[in-house]
Coordinates of C-alpha atoms in Angstrom, one line a residue:
X1 CA 60.7 78.9 35.7
X2 CA 64.4 78.2 36.3
X3 CA 65.1 79.9 32.9
X4 CA 63.3 83.2 33.8
X5 CA 65.7 84.3 36.6
X6 CA 68.8 84.1 34.3
X7 CA 67.0 85.9 31.5
X8 CA 65.8 88.6 33.8
X9 CA 69.3 89.0 35.2
X10 CA 70.7 89.2 31.6
X11 CA 68.2 91.8 30.6
X12 CA 68.9 93.8 33.7
X13 CA 72.7 93.6 32.8
X14 CA 72.0 94.7 29.2
X15 CA 69.8 97.6 30.4
X16 CA 72.5 98.8 32.9
X17 CA 75.2 98.6 30.2
X18 CA 73.0 100.5 27.8
X19 CA 72.3 103.2 30.4
X20 CA 76.1 103.5 31.1
X21 CA 76.8 103.9 27.4
X22 CA 74.4 106.9 27.1
X23 CA 76.4 110.1 27.0
X24 CA 76.1 112.3 30.0
X25 CA 74.5 115.7 29.3
X26 CA 77.1 118.5 29.3
X27 CA 76.5 121.5 31.7
X28 CA 76.8 124.3 29.1
X29 CA 77.4 126.8 31.9
X30 CA 80.8 125.2 32.5
X31 CA 81.8 125.8 28.9
X32 CA 81.4 129.5 29.0
X33 CA 83.0 132.4 30.9
X34 CA 80.5 135.2 31.4
X35 CA 80.8 138.6 33.1
X36 CA 78.0 141.1 33.4
X37 CA 78.6 144.6 32.2
X38 CA 79.0 146.8 35.3
X39 CA 76.3 149.4 36.2
X40 CA 77.0 152.7 34.5
X41 CA 78.9 151.1 31.6
X42 CA 76.9 151.3 28.4
X43 CA 77.1 148.5 25.8
X44 CA 78.8 150.8 23.4
X45 CA 81.4 151.7 26.1
X46 CA 82.0 148.0 26.7
X47 CA 82.6 147.5 23.0
X48 CA 85.0 150.4 22.7
X49 CA 86.9 149.1 25.8
X50 CA 87.2 145.6 24.3
X51 CA 88.5 146.9 21.0
X52 CA 91.0 149.2 22.7
X53 CA 92.2 146.4 25.0
X54 CA 92.5 144.0 22.1
X55 CA 94.7 146.4 20.3
X56 CA 96.9 146.9 23.4
X57 CA 97.2 143.1 23.7
X58 CA 98.2 142.7 20.0
X59 CA 95.0 140.8 19.3
X60 CA 93.5 141.6 16.0
X61 CA 89.8 142.6 15.8
X62 CA 88.9 140.5 12.8
X63 CA 85.1 140.4 12.6
X64 CA 81.8 141.7 14.0
X65 CA 78.4 140.2 13.6
X66 CA 75.6 142.4 14.8
X67 CA 73.0 139.6 15.0
X68 CA 70.4 141.6 16.9
X69 CA 70.5 144.3 14.2
X70 CA 70.2 141.7 11.5
X71 CA 67.2 140.1 13.2
X72 CA 65.5 143.5 13.5
X73 CA 66.1 144.2 9.8
X74 CA 64.4 140.9 9.1
X75 CA 61.3 142.0 11.0
X76 CA 62.1 140.0 14.2
X77 CA 62.1 141.6 17.7
X78 CA 65.5 141.3 19.2
X79 CA 67.5 142.6 22.1
X80 CA 71.1 143.4 21.3
X81 CA 73.2 140.4 20.4
X82 CA 76.7 140.9 18.9
X83 CA 79.6 138.6 18.3
X84 CA 83.2 140.0 18.2
X85 CA 86.1 138.0 16.9
X86 CA 89.7 138.5 17.9
X87 CA 92.8 136.7 16.7
X88 CA 96.5 136.4 17.2
X89 CA 97.5 135.2 13.7
X90 CA 101.0 133.9 14.7
X91 CA 99.6 131.8 17.6
X92 CA 96.7 130.7 15.4
X93 CA 99.0 129.4 12.7
X94 CA 101.2 127.6 15.3
X95 CA 98.2 125.9 16.9
X96 CA 96.8 124.8 13.5
X97 CA 100.2 123.5 12.4
X98 CA 100.2 121.3 15.5
X99 CA 96.6 120.1 14.9
X100 CA 94.4 121.4 12.1
X101 CA 91.3 120.8 14.3
X102 CA 92.2 123.8 16.3
X103 CA 91.1 125.9 13.4
X104 CA 87.5 125.1 14.3
X105 CA 88.0 127.2 17.5
X106 CA 89.2 130.3 15.7
X107 CA 89.0 133.1 15.7
X108 CA 88.3 133.6 19.4
X109 CA 84.8 135.1 20.0
X110 CA 83.3 137.3 22.6
X111 CA 79.6 137.7 22.6
X112 CA 77.6 140.7 23.9
X113 CA 74.2 139.5 25.1
X114 CA 71.5 142.0 26.2
X115 CA 69.1 140.2 28.6
X116 CA 65.5 140.9 29.5
X117 CA 66.2 140.2 33.2
X118 CA 69.6 141.5 34.3
X119 CA 72.5 143.5 32.9
X120 CA 74.0 142.8 29.5
X121 CA 76.6 140.1 29.7
X122 CA 79.9 139.5 27.9
X123 CA 80.8 135.9 27.4
X124 CA 83.4 133.6 25.7
X125 CA 84.3 130.0 25.4
X126 CA 86.0 128.6 28.6
X127 CA 89.4 128.1 27.1
X128 CA 90.7 126.7 30.4
X129 CA 88.7 123.6 29.7
X130 CA 90.1 123.1 26.3
X131 CA 93.7 123.9 27.3
X132 CA 93.5 121.4 30.1
X133 CA 92.1 118.6 28.0
X134 CA 94.2 119.1 24.9
X135 CA 97.4 117.2 24.2
X136 CA 99.8 120.1 24.0
X137 CA 103.6 120.5 24.3
X138 CA 104.6 122.8 27.2
X139 CA 105.4 125.5 24.6
X140 CA 102.0 125.2 22.9
X141 CA 100.2 125.1 26.3
X142 CA 102.0 128.4 27.2
X143 CA 100.9 130.0 24.0
X144 CA 97.3 128.9 24.5
X145 CA 97.3 130.2 28.1
X146 CA 98.7 133.6 26.9
X147 CA 95.8 133.9 24.4
X148 CA 93.3 132.9 27.1
X149 CA 94.8 135.5 29.4
X150 CA 94.6 138.2 26.7
X151 CA 90.9 137.3 25.9
X152 CA 90.0 137.3 29.6
X153 CA 91.6 140.7 29.9
X154 CA 89.6 142.0 26.9
X155 CA 86.4 140.5 28.5
X156 CA 87.1 142.2 31.8
X157 CA 88.0 145.5 30.2
X158 CA 84.7 145.5 28.4
X159 CA 82.7 144.6 31.4
X160 CA 84.2 147.4 33.5
X161 CA 84.4 150.0 30.7
X162 CA 88.1 150.2 31.4
X163 CA 90.2 152.1 28.8

């Protein structure tokens, strides 16, 4: 009987340590910046505005994946879902030279998601989170913040239809 109490205490300790070691679930909402497309702005208007603003920001429009169209061609019902990729090649090379792992985040993507309930939404990775948590020199941090500001501007221009 005297042995049971220490064994129970030990098992409780192991269980609590095991529970603490389990990774916490990430709130995916915090990893994304999303802005609904304003009423009166068509999805095509939003796309045109994003491309124009990217050009004004010296961000190259490097790729487009019309996933919704592809799904429809494959016989699946799909609302509009498109991925647009933008890049600042000089900044991209600078970041990859600092740490090759940054290449996994490139090029920068903005998604257009048509929703069943609600307006279409433009969204992108929350770069603020990455910038704050990455080990960057002040110069690299400034470059990353500039890219983030440009992408946010592109996102907002698309949502408002601003030319």
